[in-house]
Amino acid sequence: MFQDIPINELLALKSQGELTVIDVRSPSEYKEATIPGSMNIPFFNDEERAEVGTLYKQVSPQAAKERGLEIVSAKLPAFVKEFSKIEGKKAVFCWRGGMRSKTSATVLSLMGIKALRLEGGYRSYRHWVVEQLESMELKQEAYVLNGNTGSGKTTILHRLREKGFPVIDLEGMAGHRGSIFGQIGLNPHNQKTFDALLVENLKRLESSPFLLFEGESKRIGKVTLPKFFSEKKEQGIQLFIDMPVEERVLHILDDYQPWNHKQECLDAFSRIKKRIHTPIAKQIEEDLLSDNYSSAVRSLLEHYYDPLYRHSTDQYPEDRKVLLKVKNIDEAVEAVRDYVAVKQR
């Protein structure tokens, strides 16, 4: 028979690369939120889950079990075959450690495939994440990367991570770039997914002497930063990237590729249009409609984003502000690397 495993043990084995975690919930449940790094081998698809759930509520638990057995029996060979492809230790989970994960683990055991079952299912993992967020303290020094829109801050962070720096990519975890245009071409994450990724990354870097991340606002797309992280950001050393506007325009065009998302760009612009001086707003809209994206982006930077940015930088005391004047991303990476290296000696 199978063995239950508590969430702490499951996460420890997972972090050591000794365990493959399988979510046996339906595809929509998996998409909504899951344990980061888990794979989905659904016990029921979305339609089957809805049907069984309706029977459970409107007829009886027994009727639901009988229909569930009927559905699953036809799928068992393919279900077991998917698990047989996975090497090493395996653990399954459903919503709360109920029938789906229990039946999955039992069937796999009967077929000679050993699989652990997470106690309490995904719900126990979510409780663990919430507990971590409520009790977590960041003792590391924080270096916060700031800069006008288009300064390539995310790219700079990725380059520094490749060099071994302890980087927290907030925008990557949020699936959003943090502006009105921030979700164009991306799939924004919900709060549960963001929380899980944040905890996982902070746990991974808890022994690092410092953290490096972008100076985001409290809200990034659909998600909100936890209070302890926002406070750490405010207390950190603020590194300000000063880069020519021409370079920033190129970065934005390369990142957003507005020619592939024309209507999304127009829809996003409509939300801020009234905040820009009317003749300038009209010209930006005409540029977007006529595919003159370089001109539209430059106008947005000079007449909307840069003034907003200047206002936000005034909140930090001068003794925690460091200006790094650079020509491009390569110089920015070197400037941040050199500054942090000196401070960490």
Short mmCIF file of C-alpha atoms in Angstrom, two decimals:
data_model
loop_
_atom_site.label_atom_id
_atom_site.label_comp_id
_atom_site.label_asym_id
_atom_site.label_seq_id
_atom_site.Cartn_x
_atom_site.Cartn_y
_atom_site.Cartn_z
CA MET A 1 0.00 0.00 0.00
CA PHE A 2 0.97 3.66 -0.24
CA GLN A 3 2.50 5.88 2.42
CA ASP A 4 1.35 9.37 3.42
CA ILE A 5 3.96 12.12 3.62
CA PRO A 6 3.63 15.50 5.41
CA ILE A 7 4.21 18.70 3.48
CA ASN A 8 7.58 19.51 5.11
CA GLU A 9 9.06 16.16 4.13
CA LEU A 10 7.66 16.40 0.61
CA LEU A 11 9.18 19.83 0.07
CA ALA A 12 12.53 18.75 1.49
CA LEU A 13 12.74 15.80 -0.93
CA LYS A 14 11.54 17.97 -3.80
CA SER A 15 14.16 20.65 -3.15
CA GLN A 16 16.88 17.99 -3.17
CA GLY A 17 15.70 16.70 -6.54
CA GLU A 18 14.75 13.34 -5.06
CA LEU A 19 11.02 13.44 -5.75
CA THR A 20 8.64 14.09 -8.63
CA VAL A 21 5.40 15.67 -7.44
CA ILE A 22 2.23 14.88 -9.41
CA ASP A 23 -0.99 16.86 -9.15
CA VAL A 24 -3.89 14.50 -9.94
CA ARG A 25 -6.52 17.23 -9.86
CA SER A 26 -8.29 18.41 -13.01
CA PRO A 27 -6.46 20.62 -15.55
CA SER A 28 -8.35 23.75 -14.48
CA GLU A 29 -7.49 23.20 -10.81
CA TYR A 30 -3.85 22.68 -11.77
CA LYS A 31 -3.87 25.86 -13.85
CA GLU A 32 -5.47 27.85 -11.03
CA ALA A 33 -2.75 26.98 -8.50
CA THR A 34 -0.41 24.09 -7.77
CA ILE A 35 2.84 23.22 -6.02
CA PRO A 36 5.60 24.83 -8.16
CA GLY A 37 7.42 22.28 -10.27
CA SER A 38 4.68 19.66 -10.07
CA MET A 39 3.29 17.94 -13.15
CA ASN A 40 -0.37 17.25 -13.93
CA ILE A 41 -1.73 13.75 -14.53
CA PRO A 42 -5.46 14.32 -13.91
CA PHE A 43 -7.64 11.66 -12.31
CA PHE A 44 -10.70 13.37 -13.86
CA ASN A 45 -10.78 15.98 -16.58
CA ASP A 46 -12.78 19.16 -15.92
CA GLU A 47 -16.04 17.83 -17.39
CA GLU A 48 -15.81 14.53 -15.49
CA ARG A 49 -15.05 16.31 -12.23
CA ALA A 50 -18.08 18.57 -12.71
CA GLU A 51 -20.31 15.58 -13.44
CA VAL A 52 -19.19 13.62 -10.38
CA GLY A 53 -19.44 16.71 -8.19
CA THR A 54 -23.00 17.35 -9.34
CA LEU A 55 -24.01 13.77 -8.55
CA TYR A 56 -22.43 14.07 -5.10
CA LYS A 57 -24.44 17.22 -4.28
CA GLN A 58 -27.73 16.48 -6.04
CA VAL A 59 -28.06 12.69 -5.75
CA SER A 60 -25.79 11.04 -3.21
CA PRO A 61 -22.13 10.34 -2.37
CA GLN A 62 -22.65 6.72 -3.37
CA ALA A 63 -23.96 7.69 -6.81
CA ALA A 64 -20.93 9.94 -7.28
CA LYS A 65 -18.54 7.13 -6.30
CA GLU A 66 -20.18 4.69 -8.69
CA ARG A 67 -20.03 7.14 -11.59
CA GLY A 68 -16.46 8.02 -10.70
CA LEU A 69 -15.48 4.35 -10.73
CA GLU A 70 -17.15 3.91 -14.11
CA ILE A 71 -15.22 6.85 -15.58
CA VAL A 72 -11.86 5.91 -14.09
CA SER A 73 -11.98 2.21 -14.94
CA ALA A 74 -11.85 2.99 -18.65
CA LYS A 75 -8.89 5.35 -18.15
CA LEU A 76 -6.74 3.28 -15.79
CA PRO A 77 -4.36 1.74 -18.37
CA ALA A 78 -3.42 5.15 -19.79
CA PHE A 79 -3.30 6.67 -16.29
CA VAL A 80 -0.89 4.03 -15.01
CA LYS A 81 1.21 4.23 -18.17
CA GLU A 82 1.82 7.96 -17.59
CA PHE A 83 3.16 7.23 -14.12
CA SER A 84 5.35 4.38 -15.35
CA LYS A 85 7.26 6.87 -17.50
CA ILE A 86 8.41 8.81 -14.43
CA GLU A 87 11.66 7.63 -12.89
CA GLY A 88 12.53 7.77 -9.21
CA LYS A 89 10.34 8.62 -6.23
CA LYS A 90 6.87 9.97 -6.85
CA ALA A 91 4.24 11.68 -4.71
CA VAL A 92 0.64 12.45 -5.64
CA PHE A 93 -1.79 15.00 -4.27
CA CYS A 94 -5.32 16.26 -4.87
CA TRP A 95 -7.25 19.08 -3.23
CA ARG A 96 -7.29 17.85 0.39
CA GLY A 97 -5.78 14.39 0.34
CA GLY A 98 -9.08 12.73 -0.48
CA MET A 99 -10.40 10.09 -2.83
CA ARG A 100 -8.55 11.14 -5.98
CA SER A 101 -5.05 10.94 -4.52
CA LYS A 102 -5.94 7.92 -2.36
CA THR A 103 -7.31 5.97 -5.31
CA SER A 104 -4.39 7.02 -7.50
CA ALA A 105 -1.80 5.88 -4.97
CA THR A 106 -3.68 2.62 -4.30
CA VAL A 107 -4.00 1.71 -7.99
CA LEU A 108 -0.34 2.54 -8.64
CA SER A 109 0.69 0.39 -5.70
CA LEU A 110 -1.33 -2.55 -7.03
CA MET A 111 0.51 -2.15 -10.34
CA GLY A 112 3.89 -2.18 -8.64
CA ILE A 113 4.48 1.57 -8.86
CA LYS A 114 5.30 3.09 -5.50
CA ALA A 115 3.84 6.54 -4.92
CA LEU A 116 3.64 8.61 -1.74
CA ARG A 117 0.53 10.67 -0.99
CA LEU A 118 0.66 14.21 0.38
CA GLU A 119 -1.20 14.50 3.67
CA GLY A 120 -3.93 17.10 3.36
CA GLY A 121 -3.37 17.60 -0.35
CA TYR A 122 -2.88 20.99 -1.98
CA ARG A 123 -4.79 22.63 0.86
CA SER A 124 -2.04 21.66 3.31
CA TYR A 125 0.55 23.17 0.96
CA ARG A 126 -1.40 26.43 0.71
CA HIS A 127 -1.66 26.60 4.51
CA TRP A 128 2.11 26.09 4.71
CA VAL A 129 2.72 28.93 2.23
CA VAL A 130 0.47 31.30 4.19
CA GLU A 131 2.22 30.39 7.45
CA GLN A 132 5.59 31.08 5.85
CA LEU A 133 4.47 34.48 4.60
CA GLU A 134 3.11 35.40 8.03
CA SER A 135 6.27 34.43 9.93
CA MET A 136 9.06 35.12 7.42
CA GLU A 137 11.78 37.66 8.18
CA LEU A 138 14.31 38.85 5.63
CA LYS A 139 17.59 39.42 7.42
CA GLN A 140 19.66 39.84 4.26
CA GLU A 141 20.68 43.23 2.95
CA ALA A 142 18.55 44.32 0.00
CA TYR A 143 19.78 46.00 -3.19
CA VAL A 144 16.79 47.38 -5.05
CA LEU A 145 17.11 47.99 -8.78
CA ASN A 146 15.31 51.10 -9.99
CA GLY A 147 15.27 52.98 -13.26
CA ASN A 148 13.03 54.68 -15.78
CA THR A 149 10.64 52.48 -17.76
CA GLY A 150 12.58 50.65 -20.46
CA SER A 151 15.90 50.58 -18.60
CA GLY A 152 15.99 46.79 -18.97
CA LYS A 153 15.86 46.10 -15.24
CA THR A 154 14.48 42.57 -15.68
CA THR A 155 17.18 41.73 -18.24
CA ILE A 156 19.83 43.16 -15.92
CA LEU A 157 18.57 40.96 -13.09
CA HIS A 158 18.55 37.88 -15.30
CA ARG A 159 22.13 38.55 -16.41
CA LEU A 160 23.21 38.98 -12.79
CA ARG A 161 21.43 35.77 -11.80
CA GLU A 162 23.43 33.97 -14.49
CA LYS A 163 26.56 35.30 -12.76
CA GLY A 164 25.44 33.75 -9.48
CA PHE A 165 23.75 36.72 -7.82
CA PRO A 166 20.84 35.97 -5.45
CA VAL A 167 18.07 37.53 -7.56
CA ILE A 168 14.32 37.64 -6.89
CA ASP A 169 12.44 38.20 -10.16
CA LEU A 170 9.14 39.65 -8.94
CA GLU A 171 7.78 40.38 -12.41
CA GLY A 172 8.57 36.85 -13.56
CA MET A 173 6.73 35.39 -10.59
CA ALA A 174 3.78 37.71 -11.16
CA GLY A 175 3.65 37.05 -14.91
CA HIS A 176 3.31 40.81 -15.32
CA ARG A 177 5.66 43.73 -16.02
CA GLY A 178 4.01 46.01 -13.50
CA SER A 179 2.55 48.74 -15.72
CA ILE A 180 -0.71 49.41 -17.58
CA PHE A 181 0.85 47.60 -20.55
CA GLY A 182 2.44 44.99 -18.28
CA GLN A 183 0.45 41.88 -19.19
CA ILE A 184 0.77 42.23 -22.97
CA GLY A 185 2.07 38.94 -24.35
CA LEU A 186 2.12 37.34 -20.89
CA ASN A 187 -0.14 35.16 -18.72
CA PRO A 188 -0.52 36.96 -15.38
CA HIS A 189 -0.41 34.75 -12.30
CA ASN A 190 -2.89 34.85 -9.45
CA GLN A 191 -2.00 35.51 -5.83
CA LYS A 192 -1.71 31.84 -4.85
CA THR A 193 0.81 31.12 -7.60
CA PHE A 194 2.80 34.25 -6.84
CA ASP A 195 2.89 33.50 -3.11
CA ALA A 196 4.12 29.96 -3.73
CA LEU A 197 6.88 31.09 -6.09
CA LEU A 198 7.96 33.88 -3.76
CA VAL A 199 8.23 31.57 -0.75
CA GLU A 200 10.09 28.96 -2.79
CA ASN A 201 12.63 31.52 -4.03
CA LEU A 202 13.13 33.15 -0.64
CA LYS A 203 13.66 29.74 0.97
CA ARG A 204 16.20 28.87 -1.71
CA LEU A 205 18.13 32.08 -1.03
CA GLU A 206 17.73 32.28 2.77
CA SER A 207 21.45 31.68 3.36
CA SER A 208 22.53 34.40 0.91
CA PRO A 209 24.11 37.51 2.50
CA PHE A 210 21.99 39.82 0.32
CA LEU A 211 19.09 39.90 -2.14
CA LEU A 212 18.77 41.80 -5.41
CA PHE A 213 15.37 42.63 -6.87
CA GLU A 214 13.46 45.31 -8.74
CA GLY A 215 11.80 48.27 -7.03
CA GLU A 216 8.22 47.28 -7.79
CA SER A 217 5.13 48.89 -6.32
CA LYS A 218 3.07 46.96 -3.79
CA ARG A 219 0.86 45.66 -6.58
CA ILE A 220 2.15 43.90 -9.71
CA GLY A 221 -0.68 43.08 -12.08
CA LYS A 222 -3.07 40.79 -10.21
CA VAL A 223 -0.85 40.20 -7.18
CA THR A 224 0.19 42.09 -4.08
CA LEU A 225 3.56 41.96 -2.33
CA PRO A 226 3.46 40.78 1.29
CA LYS A 227 4.07 43.48 3.88
CA PHE A 228 7.44 42.12 5.03
CA PHE A 229 8.79 42.21 1.49
CA SER A 230 7.55 45.74 0.80
CA GLU A 231 9.18 46.89 4.03
CA LYS A 232 12.47 45.25 3.06
CA LYS A 233 12.30 47.02 -0.30
CA GLU A 234 11.83 50.41 1.40
CA GLN A 235 14.78 49.74 3.73
CA GLY A 236 17.14 48.60 0.99
CA ILE A 237 19.88 50.40 -0.91
CA GLN A 238 18.23 51.92 -3.97
CA LEU A 239 20.26 51.53 -7.16
CA PHE A 240 19.02 53.88 -9.90
CA ILE A 241 19.88 53.04 -13.51
CA ASP A 242 20.19 56.18 -15.66
CA MET A 243 20.08 55.16 -19.33
CA PRO A 244 19.49 57.19 -22.54
CA VAL A 245 15.89 57.31 -23.73
CA GLU A 246 16.88 56.04 -27.21
CA GLU A 247 18.19 52.83 -25.66
CA ARG A 248 15.08 52.46 -23.51
CA VAL A 249 12.78 52.76 -26.53
CA LEU A 250 14.65 49.90 -28.22
CA HIS A 251 14.32 47.73 -25.11
CA ILE A 252 10.56 48.28 -24.92
CA LEU A 253 10.03 47.52 -28.60
CA ASP A 254 12.07 44.33 -28.27
CA ASP A 255 10.31 43.24 -25.09
CA TYR A 256 6.69 44.07 -25.93
CA GLN A 257 6.74 43.63 -29.73
CA PRO A 258 3.70 45.89 -30.10
CA TRP A 259 3.27 44.98 -33.78
CA ASN A 260 2.14 41.54 -32.57
CA HIS A 261 -0.25 43.00 -29.96
CA LYS A 262 -1.69 46.09 -31.62
CA GLN A 263 -5.19 45.97 -30.13
CA GLU A 264 -3.90 45.14 -26.65
CA CYS A 265 -1.64 48.21 -26.83
CA LEU A 266 -4.53 50.41 -27.91
CA ASP A 267 -6.75 49.04 -25.14
CA ALA A 268 -4.06 49.64 -22.52
CA PHE A 269 -3.40 53.16 -23.79
CA SER A 270 -7.09 54.01 -23.56
CA ARG A 271 -6.86 53.50 -19.78
CA ILE A 272 -4.27 56.26 -19.33
CA LYS A 273 -5.14 58.50 -22.28
CA LYS A 274 -6.97 61.08 -20.12
CA ARG A 275 -3.90 61.52 -17.91
CA ILE A 276 -1.82 62.88 -20.82
CA HIS A 277 -2.06 66.36 -22.36
CA THR A 278 -4.70 66.08 -25.12
CA PRO A 279 -2.57 66.95 -28.21
CA ILE A 280 0.18 64.56 -27.11
CA ALA A 281 -2.32 61.79 -26.31
CA LYS A 282 -3.88 62.24 -29.73
CA GLN A 283 -0.47 61.93 -31.42
CA ILE A 284 0.39 58.79 -29.44
CA GLU A 285 -2.90 57.20 -30.46
CA GLU A 286 -2.29 58.09 -34.12
CA ASP A 287 1.22 56.60 -33.90
CA LEU A 288 -0.17 53.36 -32.44
CA LEU A 289 -2.84 53.15 -35.14
CA SER A 290 -0.30 53.79 -37.92
CA ASP A 291 2.25 51.32 -36.48
CA ASN A 292 4.71 54.11 -35.68
CA TYR A 293 5.61 52.38 -32.44
CA SER A 294 9.00 53.97 -31.86
CA SER A 295 7.47 57.44 -31.78
CA ALA A 296 4.55 56.29 -29.61
CA VAL A 297 6.86 54.66 -27.06
CA ARG A 298 9.17 57.67 -26.83
CA SER A 299 6.23 60.01 -26.28
CA LEU A 300 4.80 57.73 -23.59
CA LEU A 301 8.16 57.71 -21.82
CA GLU A 302 8.77 61.46 -21.99
CA HIS A 303 5.25 62.64 -21.23
CA TYR A 304 3.85 59.98 -18.92
CA TYR A 305 6.22 57.40 -17.43
CA ASP A 306 9.31 59.53 -16.81
CA PRO A 307 7.42 62.24 -14.86
CA LEU A 308 5.76 59.52 -12.75
CA TYR A 309 9.14 57.96 -12.08
CA ARG A 310 10.72 61.26 -11.02
CA HIS A 311 7.95 61.72 -8.50
CA SER A 312 8.42 58.24 -7.01
CA THR A 313 12.20 58.58 -6.58
CA ASP A 314 11.81 61.53 -4.22
CA GLN A 315 10.50 59.28 -1.43
CA TYR A 316 13.94 57.80 -0.68
CA PRO A 317 16.57 59.56 1.45
CA GLU A 318 19.72 60.56 -0.38
CA ASP A 319 21.99 58.37 1.75
CA ARG A 320 20.28 55.24 0.37
CA LYS A 321 20.20 56.32 -3.28
CA VAL A 322 22.95 55.33 -5.69
CA LEU A 323 22.96 56.66 -9.26
CA LEU A 324 24.49 54.42 -11.93
CA LYS A 325 24.82 56.33 -15.20
CA VAL A 326 25.21 53.87 -18.10
CA LYS A 327 24.85 53.74 -21.87
CA ASN A 328 23.33 50.28 -22.21
CA ILE A 329 22.43 47.05 -20.42
CA ASP A 330 25.97 45.64 -20.59
CA GLU A 331 27.30 48.66 -18.72
CA ALA A 332 24.41 48.46 -16.26
CA VAL A 333 25.18 44.82 -15.41
CA GLU A 334 28.83 45.66 -14.78
CA ALA A 335 27.96 48.75 -12.73
CA VAL A 336 25.58 46.85 -10.44
CA ARG A 337 27.97 43.94 -10.12
CA ASP A 338 30.91 46.19 -9.20
CA TYR A 339 28.92 48.24 -6.71
CA VAL A 340 27.53 45.23 -4.87
CA ALA A 341 30.92 43.49 -4.89
CA VAL A 342 32.52 46.49 -3.17
CA LYS A 343 29.72 46.76 -0.59
CA GLN A 344 29.89 43.04 0.23
CA ARG A 345 33.61 42.96 0.93
#
